[in-house]
Short mmCIF file of C-alpha atoms and ligand atoms in Angstrom, two decimals:
data_model
loop_
_atom_site.label_atom_id
_atom_site.label_comp_id
_atom_site.label_asym_id
_atom_site.label_seq_id
_atom_site.Cartn_x
_atom_site.Cartn_y
_atom_site.Cartn_z
CA MET A 17 185.21 141.15 17.62
CA ALA A 18 182.70 143.31 16.43
CA ASP A 19 184.67 145.59 14.81
CA GLU A 20 186.41 142.97 12.29
CA LEU A 21 185.55 143.04 9.14
CA VAL A 22 185.73 139.31 8.53
CA GLN A 23 184.19 137.70 11.31
CA ARG A 24 185.00 134.09 12.87
CA ALA A 25 183.32 131.72 14.64
CA PHE A 26 185.19 127.80 14.80
CA GLU A 27 183.15 124.67 15.94
CA GLU A 28 182.59 121.50 15.10
CA GLY A 29 184.98 121.27 12.40
CA VAL A 30 183.04 123.98 10.72
CA LEU A 31 185.40 128.02 10.81
CA THR A 32 182.51 130.56 9.37
CA LEU A 33 184.13 133.80 7.62
CA THR A 34 180.31 136.64 8.14
CA LEU A 35 181.99 139.39 6.04
CA ASN A 36 180.75 141.94 8.55
CA ARG A 37 179.62 145.92 6.87
CA PRO A 38 176.52 145.77 7.28
CA GLU A 39 175.89 149.52 6.92
CA VAL A 40 176.72 149.31 3.22
CA LEU A 41 175.72 145.59 3.21
CA ASN A 42 179.55 143.92 3.24
CA ALA A 43 180.65 145.84 0.55
CA LEU A 44 184.12 144.63 -0.12
CA ASN A 45 187.15 146.76 0.24
CA ALA A 46 190.33 146.26 -0.07
CA PRO A 47 191.37 144.97 3.58
CA MET A 48 188.43 142.42 3.43
CA PHE A 49 189.77 141.31 0.80
CA GLN A 50 193.11 141.10 2.73
CA GLU A 51 191.17 139.69 6.12
CA LEU A 52 189.44 136.77 3.63
CA GLN A 53 192.04 135.86 1.86
CA GLN A 54 193.65 135.47 5.36
CA ALA A 55 191.46 133.29 7.47
CA LEU A 56 191.23 130.63 4.42
CA ARG A 57 194.86 130.72 4.47
CA GLU A 58 195.04 129.94 8.04
CA ALA A 59 191.90 127.54 7.38
CA GLU A 60 193.50 125.59 4.56
CA ARG A 61 196.59 125.32 7.43
CA ASP A 62 194.60 124.29 10.05
CA PRO A 63 193.73 121.02 9.95
CA GLU A 64 191.11 121.11 12.90
CA VAL A 65 188.88 123.20 10.41
CA ARG A 66 187.32 120.37 7.62
CA CYS A 67 185.20 123.39 6.20
CA VAL A 68 184.48 126.18 5.20
CA VAL A 69 181.44 128.80 5.22
CA LEU A 70 180.51 131.96 3.70
CA THR A 71 177.48 134.50 5.18
CA GLY A 72 177.03 138.20 5.63
CA ALA A 73 176.35 139.75 8.34
CA GLY A 74 172.29 141.76 9.37
CA ASN A 75 170.70 141.42 5.78
CA ALA A 76 172.34 140.96 3.43
CA PHE A 77 175.22 138.32 2.14
CA CYS A 78 177.66 140.92 -0.17
CA ALA A 79 176.77 143.85 -2.21
CA GLY A 80 180.16 143.36 -3.89
CA GLN A 81 182.85 145.85 -5.05
CA ASP A 82 182.63 148.75 -2.01
CA LEU A 83 181.65 151.31 -5.09
CA ARG A 84 183.49 154.40 -2.48
CA GLU A 85 186.73 152.44 -3.40
CA LEU A 86 186.74 152.67 -6.74
CA GLU A 87 188.21 156.56 -8.08
CA GLU A 88 189.12 157.45 -11.19
CA GLY A 89 193.01 157.09 -12.36
CA MET A 90 192.73 154.38 -9.68
CA ASP A 91 194.42 151.55 -10.36
CA LEU A 92 192.14 148.74 -11.00
CA LEU A 93 194.24 146.27 -12.96
CA GLU A 94 196.49 146.00 -9.61
CA HIS A 95 193.25 146.16 -6.91
CA MET A 96 192.41 143.22 -9.41
CA ARG A 97 195.37 141.13 -9.37
CA ARG A 98 196.54 142.11 -6.36
CA TYR A 99 192.62 140.95 -3.77
CA VAL A 100 190.30 139.94 -6.17
CA ASN A 101 191.42 137.42 -8.21
CA PRO A 102 193.38 135.84 -5.54
CA LEU A 103 190.55 135.10 -3.20
CA ILE A 104 188.64 133.82 -6.12
CA LEU A 105 191.71 131.15 -6.66
CA HIS A 106 191.80 130.07 -2.93
CA LEU A 107 187.72 129.45 -3.12
CA ARG A 108 188.67 127.10 -5.09
CA ARG A 109 191.48 125.89 -4.88
CA ILE A 110 191.30 125.24 -0.38
CA GLU A 111 191.28 121.27 -0.53
CA LYS A 112 187.92 122.00 1.97
CA PRO A 113 184.50 122.13 1.17
CA VAL A 114 182.43 126.27 0.99
CA LEU A 115 179.56 126.77 1.71
CA ALA A 116 178.33 130.24 0.80
CA VAL A 117 175.13 130.79 3.03
CA VAL A 118 173.37 133.83 0.99
CA ASN A 119 171.32 135.82 3.85
CA GLY A 120 169.92 138.51 1.92
CA VAL A 121 171.09 140.24 -1.73
CA ALA A 122 174.60 139.39 -3.55
CA ALA A 123 175.27 140.98 -5.57
CA GLY A 124 178.17 141.68 -8.28
CA ALA A 125 181.12 140.08 -6.82
CA GLY A 126 179.64 139.96 -3.87
CA MET A 127 177.57 137.07 -6.11
CA SER A 128 181.21 136.09 -7.15
CA LEU A 129 182.01 135.04 -4.48
CA VAL A 130 178.92 132.97 -4.46
CA LEU A 131 179.52 131.25 -7.37
CA ALA A 132 183.23 130.86 -6.13
CA SER A 133 182.00 128.33 -2.91
CA ASP A 134 181.42 124.96 -3.27
CA LEU A 135 177.79 124.80 -2.27
CA ARG A 136 175.47 127.78 -2.12
CA MET A 137 172.38 127.22 0.63
CA ALA A 138 170.14 130.15 0.75
CA SER A 139 167.43 132.25 2.59
CA THR A 140 163.78 132.16 0.24
CA ASP A 141 164.31 136.51 0.87
CA ALA A 142 167.58 136.57 -0.79
CA GLN A 143 168.13 137.68 -4.59
CA PHE A 144 170.84 137.27 -7.10
CA LEU A 145 171.46 140.08 -8.72
CA THR A 146 174.59 140.37 -11.54
CA ALA A 147 175.20 144.29 -11.01
CA PHE A 148 177.93 144.53 -13.49
CA ALA A 149 176.18 146.39 -16.10
CA ARG A 150 174.20 148.81 -14.19
CA VAL A 151 177.47 150.18 -13.38
CA GLY A 152 178.50 150.28 -17.04
CA LEU A 153 181.62 147.30 -15.75
CA VAL A 154 181.62 143.98 -16.89
CA PRO A 155 181.44 140.81 -14.84
CA ASP A 156 184.50 139.90 -13.30
CA ALA A 157 185.60 137.35 -10.11
CA GLY A 158 185.38 134.73 -11.51
CA ALA A 159 181.65 135.29 -12.57
CA THR A 160 182.24 134.30 -16.60
CA TYR A 161 183.84 131.25 -15.74
CA PHE A 162 181.52 129.65 -13.04
CA LEU A 163 177.80 131.30 -14.15
CA PRO A 164 177.65 130.11 -18.22
CA ARG A 165 179.03 126.48 -16.60
CA LEU A 166 176.24 126.80 -13.69
CA VAL A 167 172.80 127.89 -14.96
CA GLY A 168 173.59 127.98 -19.79
CA LEU A 169 175.09 130.99 -21.76
CA ALA A 170 172.01 132.39 -22.91
CA LYS A 171 170.93 132.99 -19.04
CA ALA A 172 173.72 134.51 -17.99
CA VAL A 173 174.47 136.68 -20.75
CA GLU A 174 170.68 137.04 -19.82
CA LEU A 175 172.15 137.98 -16.44
CA TRP A 176 174.27 139.95 -16.83
CA ALA A 177 172.68 142.71 -19.60
CA LEU A 178 169.72 143.09 -17.74
CA SER A 179 170.85 142.39 -13.94
CA GLU A 180 167.48 141.88 -12.81
CA PRO A 181 167.12 140.87 -9.45
CA LEU A 182 166.59 136.71 -9.10
CA ARG A 183 164.91 135.25 -7.10
CA ALA A 184 166.56 132.58 -4.41
CA GLU A 185 164.28 129.63 -5.41
CA GLU A 186 164.17 130.98 -9.05
CA ALA A 187 167.95 131.00 -8.60
CA TRP A 188 167.51 126.90 -7.54
CA ARG A 189 164.98 126.48 -10.83
CA LEU A 190 168.17 127.34 -12.56
CA GLY A 191 170.54 124.94 -10.13
CA LEU A 192 172.92 128.38 -9.31
CA VAL A 193 171.75 126.92 -4.93
CA ASN A 194 171.87 123.69 -3.74
CA TRP A 195 168.78 124.35 -1.12
CA VAL A 196 166.93 127.12 -0.61
CA VAL A 197 165.37 127.40 2.95
CA PRO A 198 162.91 130.07 5.28
CA PRO A 199 164.98 132.91 6.72
CA GLU A 200 164.38 131.26 10.38
CA GLU A 201 165.41 128.31 9.66
CA LEU A 202 168.69 129.17 7.81
CA SER A 203 171.44 129.05 10.02
CA ASP A 204 169.95 126.15 12.28
CA ARG A 205 170.05 123.78 8.14
CA ALA A 206 173.40 125.57 7.34
CA ARG A 207 174.94 124.01 10.59
CA GLU A 208 173.48 120.84 10.33
CA VAL A 209 175.56 120.29 5.31
CA ALA A 210 178.07 122.09 7.45
CA VAL A 211 178.03 119.89 10.54
CA ARG A 212 178.30 116.94 7.40
CA LEU A 213 181.06 118.10 5.65
CA ALA A 214 182.63 118.40 8.46
CA GLN A 215 182.68 115.00 9.58
CA GLY A 216 183.62 114.00 5.81
CA PRO A 217 186.79 111.99 4.74
CA THR A 218 188.19 115.87 3.81
CA ARG A 219 191.35 114.83 2.13
CA ALA A 220 189.04 112.98 -0.52
CA TYR A 221 186.39 116.00 -0.59
CA GLY A 222 189.92 118.61 -1.47
CA LEU A 223 191.73 115.90 -4.14
CA LEU A 224 187.48 115.84 -5.22
CA LYS A 225 187.61 120.04 -5.99
CA ARG A 226 191.47 119.77 -7.64
CA ALA A 227 189.56 116.61 -10.12
CA LEU A 228 186.54 119.23 -11.08
CA LEU A 229 188.25 122.37 -11.31
CA ARG A 230 190.70 120.73 -13.40
CA SER A 231 187.52 118.75 -15.72
CA LEU A 232 186.20 121.82 -16.41
CA ASP A 233 188.67 122.66 -19.56
CA ALA A 234 190.30 118.83 -19.79
CA ASP A 235 189.43 116.75 -22.08
CA LEU A 236 187.93 112.64 -21.56
CA SER A 237 191.45 111.39 -22.28
CA SER A 238 193.24 113.41 -19.76
CA THR A 239 190.72 114.06 -17.13
CA LEU A 240 190.44 110.19 -17.28
CA ASP A 241 194.41 109.95 -16.89
CA TYR A 242 193.75 112.81 -13.45
CA GLU A 243 191.41 111.03 -11.96
CA ALA A 244 193.46 107.69 -11.83
CA MET A 245 196.34 110.37 -10.31
CA LEU A 246 194.24 111.83 -7.75
CA GLN A 247 192.40 108.12 -6.75
CA THR A 248 195.64 106.75 -6.48
CA VAL A 249 196.06 109.71 -3.75
CA ALA A 250 192.93 108.89 -1.35
CA PHE A 251 193.23 105.18 -1.99
CA ARG A 252 196.36 105.78 0.67
CA THR A 253 194.49 107.99 3.17
CA GLU A 254 193.23 106.99 6.62
CA ASP A 255 189.53 107.88 5.41
CA HIS A 256 189.52 105.34 2.39
CA ILE A 257 190.56 102.44 5.14
CA GLU A 258 187.97 103.90 7.45
CA GLY A 259 185.60 103.75 4.44
CA ARG A 260 185.83 100.26 3.75
CA ARG A 261 186.91 99.09 6.83
CA ALA A 262 183.19 100.54 8.13
CA PHE A 263 181.14 99.42 4.71
CA PHE A 264 181.99 96.09 5.94
CA GLU A 265 181.64 95.97 9.75
CA LYS A 266 178.17 98.09 8.62
CA ARG A 267 178.10 100.91 9.98
CA PRO A 268 178.92 104.71 9.57
CA PRO A 269 181.57 105.56 8.77
CA ARG A 270 184.34 107.83 11.43
CA PHE A 271 185.73 110.34 8.98
CA ARG A 272 188.87 112.00 10.79
CA GLY A 273 190.22 114.05 8.02
CA ARG A 274 193.13 112.26 7.72
O1 LIG B 304 187.76 145.53 -7.95
C1 LIG B 304 186.51 145.73 -8.77
O2 LIG B 304 186.24 144.30 -8.77
C2 LIG B 304 185.66 145.84 -9.59
C3 LIG B 304 184.89 145.16 -10.00
C4 LIG B 304 183.80 145.23 -8.85
C5 LIG B 304 182.97 144.63 -9.06
C6 LIG B 304 181.67 144.68 -8.76
O3 LIG B 304 181.76 143.70 -7.63
S1 LIG B 304 180.23 145.63 -9.56
C7 LIG B 304 179.40 145.69 -8.22
C8 LIG B 304 178.64 146.58 -7.12
N1 LIG B 304 177.93 146.36 -6.60
C9 LIG B 304 176.36 147.41 -6.90
O4 LIG B 304 176.98 148.10 -7.92
C10 LIG B 304 175.45 147.08 -6.08
C11 LIG B 304 175.00 148.23 -5.50
N2 LIG B 304 174.10 148.16 -4.05
C12 LIG B 304 172.79 148.70 -4.73
O5 LIG B 304 172.63 147.85 -6.37
C13 LIG B 304 172.27 147.39 -3.93
O6 LIG B 304 172.35 148.63 -2.90
C14 LIG B 304 171.53 146.12 -3.31
C15 LIG B 304 170.39 146.15 -4.56
C16 LIG B 304 172.10 145.57 -3.21
C17 LIG B 304 170.84 147.00 -2.42
O7 LIG B 304 169.61 148.01 -2.21
P1 LIG B 304 168.79 148.20 -1.00
O8 LIG B 304 167.85 149.21 -1.55
O9 LIG B 304 167.96 147.09 0.53
O10 LIG B 304 169.47 148.95 -0.09
P2 LIG B 304 170.88 149.88 0.14
O11 LIG B 304 169.51 151.01 0.49
O12 LIG B 304 171.15 150.64 -1.92
O13 LIG B 304 171.73 150.43 0.45
C18 LIG B 304 172.21 150.07 1.52
C19 LIG B 304 174.09 150.50 2.19
O14 LIG B 304 174.04 150.52 1.40
C20 LIG B 304 173.82 152.17 1.25
O15 LIG B 304 174.34 153.36 2.26
P3 LIG B 304 174.04 154.71 2.77
O16 LIG B 304 173.03 154.96 1.73
O17 LIG B 304 172.75 154.02 3.61
O18 LIG B 304 174.75 155.08 3.25
C21 LIG B 304 174.84 151.97 0.47
O19 LIG B 304 175.38 153.02 -0.05
C22 LIG B 304 175.41 150.65 0.92
N3 LIG B 304 176.02 149.47 -0.42
C23 LIG B 304 175.23 149.12 -1.47
N4 LIG B 304 176.18 148.68 -2.41
C24 LIG B 304 177.48 149.02 -2.33
C25 LIG B 304 177.07 150.39 -0.85
N5 LIG B 304 178.50 151.43 0.22
C26 LIG B 304 179.24 151.28 -1.42
N6 LIG B 304 179.30 149.69 -1.98
C27 LIG B 304 178.35 149.16 -2.69
N7 LIG B 304 178.31 147.97 -3.54
#
């Protein structure tokens, strides 16, 4: 277990995936990308998994692409198409909530993983660093899609061009993270939110992810059509029936993810 590049732990409907190369601040190499993808594939298929938490071992979340792995002359396009891009799509498309728990620095593609998650909780110790410009690269792994949508274009350009570290409190002020908590409270607070998500109407959450992803690129009229189509799916779920029944019985709903 200690040797795995991505550690897995499952409890109360929550699958926690921990990036595990603390000696290099959990920098991402090809096998790690593969393990993450595999873990998400399995999580997608497993009805017991109703929330995914992504975090880092040790003091860092993730320092981005392992710079030792990049060699002159390598087929970078193939690397991106095979390892990086499918992972980001997977994080967005998995029909279960993904909570990034940012326990330390998140740099480059590590920050992109945070951006691609659905919700973000950071420790007051955490820092965000776009890093790309520092090594003469452009933002990737979905960063140009997510960051301007979260913080606005002007701030995104500043964060990329100057690549100054962004502290957690400032990231919260900008709307980049949902919660900032002291480091000693991070795991408890993250578990609290993750378990609450895992007890939610999983099917409806999945449909919500679909709707949001599409709405970012669509006009109002097609968004209305798509929402209506998804609502007819949600309407037929057991969780919706339970939610309606619980409302009239004046009790909290017991969602089962079906
Ligand atoms: O394929 C693609 O996707 C191509 C595109 C890539 C997208 C990217 O992600 S580009 C950006 C890549 N990431 C970076 O440029 C960040 C590099 N790291 C840093 O700038 C610093 O490490 C941090 C600011 C994140 C943290 O600084 P600090 O002082 O806390 O730690 P450190 O001493 O720099 O790092 C500790 C160790 O981790 C160190 O190893 P050593 O000297 O003890 O043997 C360092 O080399 C290693 N490390 C940190 N980041 C990476 C790394 N090793 C490989 N790749 C890294 N990204």
